[in-house]
Short mmCIF file of C-alpha atoms in Angstrom, two decimals:
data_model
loop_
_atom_site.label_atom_id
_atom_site.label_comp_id
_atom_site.label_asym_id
_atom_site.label_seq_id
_atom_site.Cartn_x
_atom_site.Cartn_y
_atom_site.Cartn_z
CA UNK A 1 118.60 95.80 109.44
CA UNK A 2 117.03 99.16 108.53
CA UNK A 3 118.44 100.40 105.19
CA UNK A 4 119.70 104.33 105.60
CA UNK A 5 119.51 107.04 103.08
CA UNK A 6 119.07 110.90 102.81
CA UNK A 7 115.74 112.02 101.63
CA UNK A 8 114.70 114.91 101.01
CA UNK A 9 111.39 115.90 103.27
CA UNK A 10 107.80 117.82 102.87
CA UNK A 11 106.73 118.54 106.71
CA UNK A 12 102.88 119.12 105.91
CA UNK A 13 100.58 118.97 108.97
CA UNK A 14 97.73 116.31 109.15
CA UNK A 15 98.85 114.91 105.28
CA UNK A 16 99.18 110.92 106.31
CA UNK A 17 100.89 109.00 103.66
CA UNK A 18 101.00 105.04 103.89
CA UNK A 19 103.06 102.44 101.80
CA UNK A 20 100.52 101.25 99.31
CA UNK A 21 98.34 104.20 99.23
CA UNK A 22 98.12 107.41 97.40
CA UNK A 23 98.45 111.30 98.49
CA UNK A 24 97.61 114.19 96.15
CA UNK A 25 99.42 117.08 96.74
CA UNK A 26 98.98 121.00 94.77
CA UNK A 27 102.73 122.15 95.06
CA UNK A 28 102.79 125.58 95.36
CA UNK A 29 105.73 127.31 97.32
CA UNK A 30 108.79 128.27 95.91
CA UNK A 31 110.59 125.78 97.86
CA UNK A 32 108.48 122.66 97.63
CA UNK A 33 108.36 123.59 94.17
CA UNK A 34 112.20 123.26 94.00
CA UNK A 35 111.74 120.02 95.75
CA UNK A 36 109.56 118.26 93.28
CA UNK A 37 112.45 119.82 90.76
CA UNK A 38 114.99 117.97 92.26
CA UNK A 39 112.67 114.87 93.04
CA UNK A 40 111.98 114.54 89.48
CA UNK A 41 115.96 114.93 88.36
CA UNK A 42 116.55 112.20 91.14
CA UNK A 43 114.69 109.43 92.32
CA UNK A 44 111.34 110.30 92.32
CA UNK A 45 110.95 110.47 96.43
CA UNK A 46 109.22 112.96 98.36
CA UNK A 47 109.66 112.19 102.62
CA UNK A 48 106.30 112.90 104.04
CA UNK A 49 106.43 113.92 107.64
CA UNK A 50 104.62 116.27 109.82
CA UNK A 51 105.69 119.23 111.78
CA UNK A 52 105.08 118.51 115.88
CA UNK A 53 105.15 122.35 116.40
CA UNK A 54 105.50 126.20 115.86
CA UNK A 55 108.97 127.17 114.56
CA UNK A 56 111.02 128.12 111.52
CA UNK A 57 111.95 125.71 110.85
CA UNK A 58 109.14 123.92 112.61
CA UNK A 59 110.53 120.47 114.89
CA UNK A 60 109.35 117.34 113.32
CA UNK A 61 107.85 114.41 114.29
CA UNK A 62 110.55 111.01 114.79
CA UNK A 63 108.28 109.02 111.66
CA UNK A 64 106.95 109.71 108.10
CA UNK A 65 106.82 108.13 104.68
CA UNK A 66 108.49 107.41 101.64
CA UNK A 67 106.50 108.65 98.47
CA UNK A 68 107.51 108.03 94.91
CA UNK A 69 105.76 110.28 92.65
CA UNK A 70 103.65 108.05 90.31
CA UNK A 71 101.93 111.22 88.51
CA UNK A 72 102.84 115.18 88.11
CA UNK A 73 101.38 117.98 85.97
CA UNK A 74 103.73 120.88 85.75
CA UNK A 75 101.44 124.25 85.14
CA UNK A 76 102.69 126.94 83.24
CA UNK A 77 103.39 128.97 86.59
CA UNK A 78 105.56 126.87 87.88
CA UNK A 79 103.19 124.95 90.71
CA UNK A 80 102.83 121.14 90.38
CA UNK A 81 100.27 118.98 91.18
CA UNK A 82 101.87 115.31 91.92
CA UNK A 83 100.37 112.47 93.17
CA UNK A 84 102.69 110.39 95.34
CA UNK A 85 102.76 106.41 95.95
CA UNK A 86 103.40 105.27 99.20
CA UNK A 87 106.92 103.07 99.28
CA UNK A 88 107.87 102.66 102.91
CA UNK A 89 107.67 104.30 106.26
CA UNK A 90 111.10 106.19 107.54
CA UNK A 91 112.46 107.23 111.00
CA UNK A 92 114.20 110.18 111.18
CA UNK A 93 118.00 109.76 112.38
CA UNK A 94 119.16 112.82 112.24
CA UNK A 95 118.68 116.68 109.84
CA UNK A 96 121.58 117.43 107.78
CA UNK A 97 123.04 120.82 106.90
CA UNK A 98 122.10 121.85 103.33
CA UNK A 99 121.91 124.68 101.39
CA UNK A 100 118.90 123.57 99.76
CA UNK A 101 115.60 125.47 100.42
CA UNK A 102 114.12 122.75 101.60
CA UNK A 103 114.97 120.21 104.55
CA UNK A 104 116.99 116.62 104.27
CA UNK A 105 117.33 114.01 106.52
CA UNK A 106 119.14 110.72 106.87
CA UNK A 107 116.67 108.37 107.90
CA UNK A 108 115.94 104.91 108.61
CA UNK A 109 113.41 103.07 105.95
CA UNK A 110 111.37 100.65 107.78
CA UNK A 111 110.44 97.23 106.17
CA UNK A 112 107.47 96.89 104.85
CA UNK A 113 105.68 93.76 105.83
CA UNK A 114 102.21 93.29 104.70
CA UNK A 115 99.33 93.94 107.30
CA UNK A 116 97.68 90.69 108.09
CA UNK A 117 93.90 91.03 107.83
CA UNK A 118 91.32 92.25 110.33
CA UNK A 119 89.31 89.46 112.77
CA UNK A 120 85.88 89.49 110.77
CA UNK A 121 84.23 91.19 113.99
CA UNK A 122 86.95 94.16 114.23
CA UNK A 123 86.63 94.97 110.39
CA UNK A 124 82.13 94.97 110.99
CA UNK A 125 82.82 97.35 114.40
CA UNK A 126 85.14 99.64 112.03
CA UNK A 127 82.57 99.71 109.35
CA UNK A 128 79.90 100.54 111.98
CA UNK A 129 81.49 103.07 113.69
CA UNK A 130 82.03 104.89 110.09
CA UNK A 131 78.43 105.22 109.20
CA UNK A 132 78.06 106.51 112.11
CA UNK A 133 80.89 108.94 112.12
CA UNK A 134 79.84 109.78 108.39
CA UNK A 135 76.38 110.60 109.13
CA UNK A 136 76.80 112.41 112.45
CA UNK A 137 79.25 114.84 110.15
CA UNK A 138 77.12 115.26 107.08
CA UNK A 139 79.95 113.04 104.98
CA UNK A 140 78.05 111.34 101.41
CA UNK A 141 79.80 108.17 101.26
CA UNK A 142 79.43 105.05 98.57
CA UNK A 143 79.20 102.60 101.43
CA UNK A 144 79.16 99.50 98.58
CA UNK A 145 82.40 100.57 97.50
CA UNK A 146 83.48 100.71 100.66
CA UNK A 147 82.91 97.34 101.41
CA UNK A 148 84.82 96.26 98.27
CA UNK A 149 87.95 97.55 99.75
CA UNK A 150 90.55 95.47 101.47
CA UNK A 151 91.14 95.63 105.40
CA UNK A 152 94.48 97.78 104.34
CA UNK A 153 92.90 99.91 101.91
CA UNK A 154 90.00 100.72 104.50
CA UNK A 155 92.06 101.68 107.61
CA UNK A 156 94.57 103.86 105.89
CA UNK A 157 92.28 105.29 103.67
CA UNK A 158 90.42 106.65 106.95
CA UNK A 159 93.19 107.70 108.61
CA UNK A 160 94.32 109.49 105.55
CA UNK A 161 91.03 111.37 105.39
CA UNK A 162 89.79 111.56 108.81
CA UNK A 163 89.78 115.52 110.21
CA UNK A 164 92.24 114.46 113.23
CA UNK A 165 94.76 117.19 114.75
CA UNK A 166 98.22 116.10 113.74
CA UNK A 167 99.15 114.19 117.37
CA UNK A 168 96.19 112.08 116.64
CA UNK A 169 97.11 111.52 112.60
CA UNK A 170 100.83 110.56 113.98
CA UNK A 171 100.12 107.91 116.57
CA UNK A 172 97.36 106.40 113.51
CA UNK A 173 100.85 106.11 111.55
CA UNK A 174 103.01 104.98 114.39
CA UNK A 175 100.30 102.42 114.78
CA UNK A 176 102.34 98.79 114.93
CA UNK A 177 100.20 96.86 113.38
CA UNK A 178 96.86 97.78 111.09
CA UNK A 179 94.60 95.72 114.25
CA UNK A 180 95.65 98.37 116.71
CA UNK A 181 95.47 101.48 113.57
CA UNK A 182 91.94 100.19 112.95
CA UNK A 183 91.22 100.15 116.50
CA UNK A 184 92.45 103.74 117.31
CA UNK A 185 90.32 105.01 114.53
CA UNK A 186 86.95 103.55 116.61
CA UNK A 187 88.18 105.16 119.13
CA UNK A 188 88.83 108.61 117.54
CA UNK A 189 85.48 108.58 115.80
CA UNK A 190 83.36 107.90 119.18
CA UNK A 191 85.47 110.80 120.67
CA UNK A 192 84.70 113.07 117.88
CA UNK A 193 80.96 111.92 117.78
CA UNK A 194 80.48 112.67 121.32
CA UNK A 195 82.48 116.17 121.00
CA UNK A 196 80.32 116.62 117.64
CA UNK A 197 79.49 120.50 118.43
CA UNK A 198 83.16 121.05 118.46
CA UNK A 199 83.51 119.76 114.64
CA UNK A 200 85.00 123.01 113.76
CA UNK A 201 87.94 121.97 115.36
CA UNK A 202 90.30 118.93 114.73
CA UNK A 203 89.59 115.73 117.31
CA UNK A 204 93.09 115.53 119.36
CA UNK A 205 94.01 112.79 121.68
CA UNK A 206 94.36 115.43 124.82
#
């Protein structure tokens, strides 16, 4: 059963954070800067989710993730740069009342069971279909290092990086298993290639 607890959230469009993998963040307004306070005095945890709209406060998306900050640097103005540690993905259950500046939720923490590797074929077409992304968009990449990385490492790491608009970036994290994650990314890179005089703008799933 999915464990329940109040976190305290970051709604920051197109910023994908996965259990196991790292996000750095430059914390900068007064409230998020409060929020990295309290984070700190607490338990470390940061909710990453993204906003699914215009508003003040903006609606947010049903699913984020858990970050533990592994590394801050407090600057003398008060900003922070943190780097946060992926724990565990979350569904939102409900927004509480607070008097906070920023926004808490009670939320559902998924369990995190590790992503069984890619067919040998699937991990090659995703490899492929990077070059080819890379190149098309001007990207300098150390494809040997890329190939060191693990099947996890690789998918999340793209969809961490990848210039999607945020629907596309959510349904990558909704993704059920990394197999269908890895094979949403193909899919989002062809689109993008063939739309490649539009690279000003984020790819979206429309």
């Amino acid at each position: 059963m999915a464990a329940v607890t109040r976190l305290s959230i970051f709604p920051l469009g197109g910023a994908l954070l996965f259990p196991r993998m790292q996000l750095p963040l430059h914390i900068f307004e007064p409230r998020y800067r409060a929020l990295v306070s309290d984070a700190m005095a607490r338990d470390r945890r940061i909710g990453m989710i993204q906003p699914k709209g215009p508003g003040d406060p903006p609606p947010l998306f049903d699913i984020g993730c858990v970050g533990r900050i592994a590394h801050v640097e407090a600057l003398d103005d008060g900003r922070y740069n943190i780097v946060l540690e992926g724990v565990a993905k979350f569904r939102v259950v409900s927004e509480l009342s607070v008097t906070t500046p920023f926004r808490q939720v009670e939320a559902e923490l998924e369990d995190d069971v590790p992503a069984d590797p890619l067919a040998l074929a699937h991990r090659a077409s995703l490899e492929e279909e990077s070059r080819r992304f890379a190149e098309a968009q001007g990207y300098a990449v150390d494809w040997t290092a890329v190939s060191r990385l693990d099947d996890e490492s690789l998918v999340n790491g793209i969809a961490q990086i990848a210039p999607f608009d945020a629907a596309a970036k959510q349904a990558l994290l909704e993704a059920a298993t990394l197999e269908e994650r890895a094979e949403l990314i193909i899919q989002l890179m062809q689109f993008f290639g063939r739309h490649s005089g539009e690279r000003d703008d984020p790819v979206t799933l429309q």
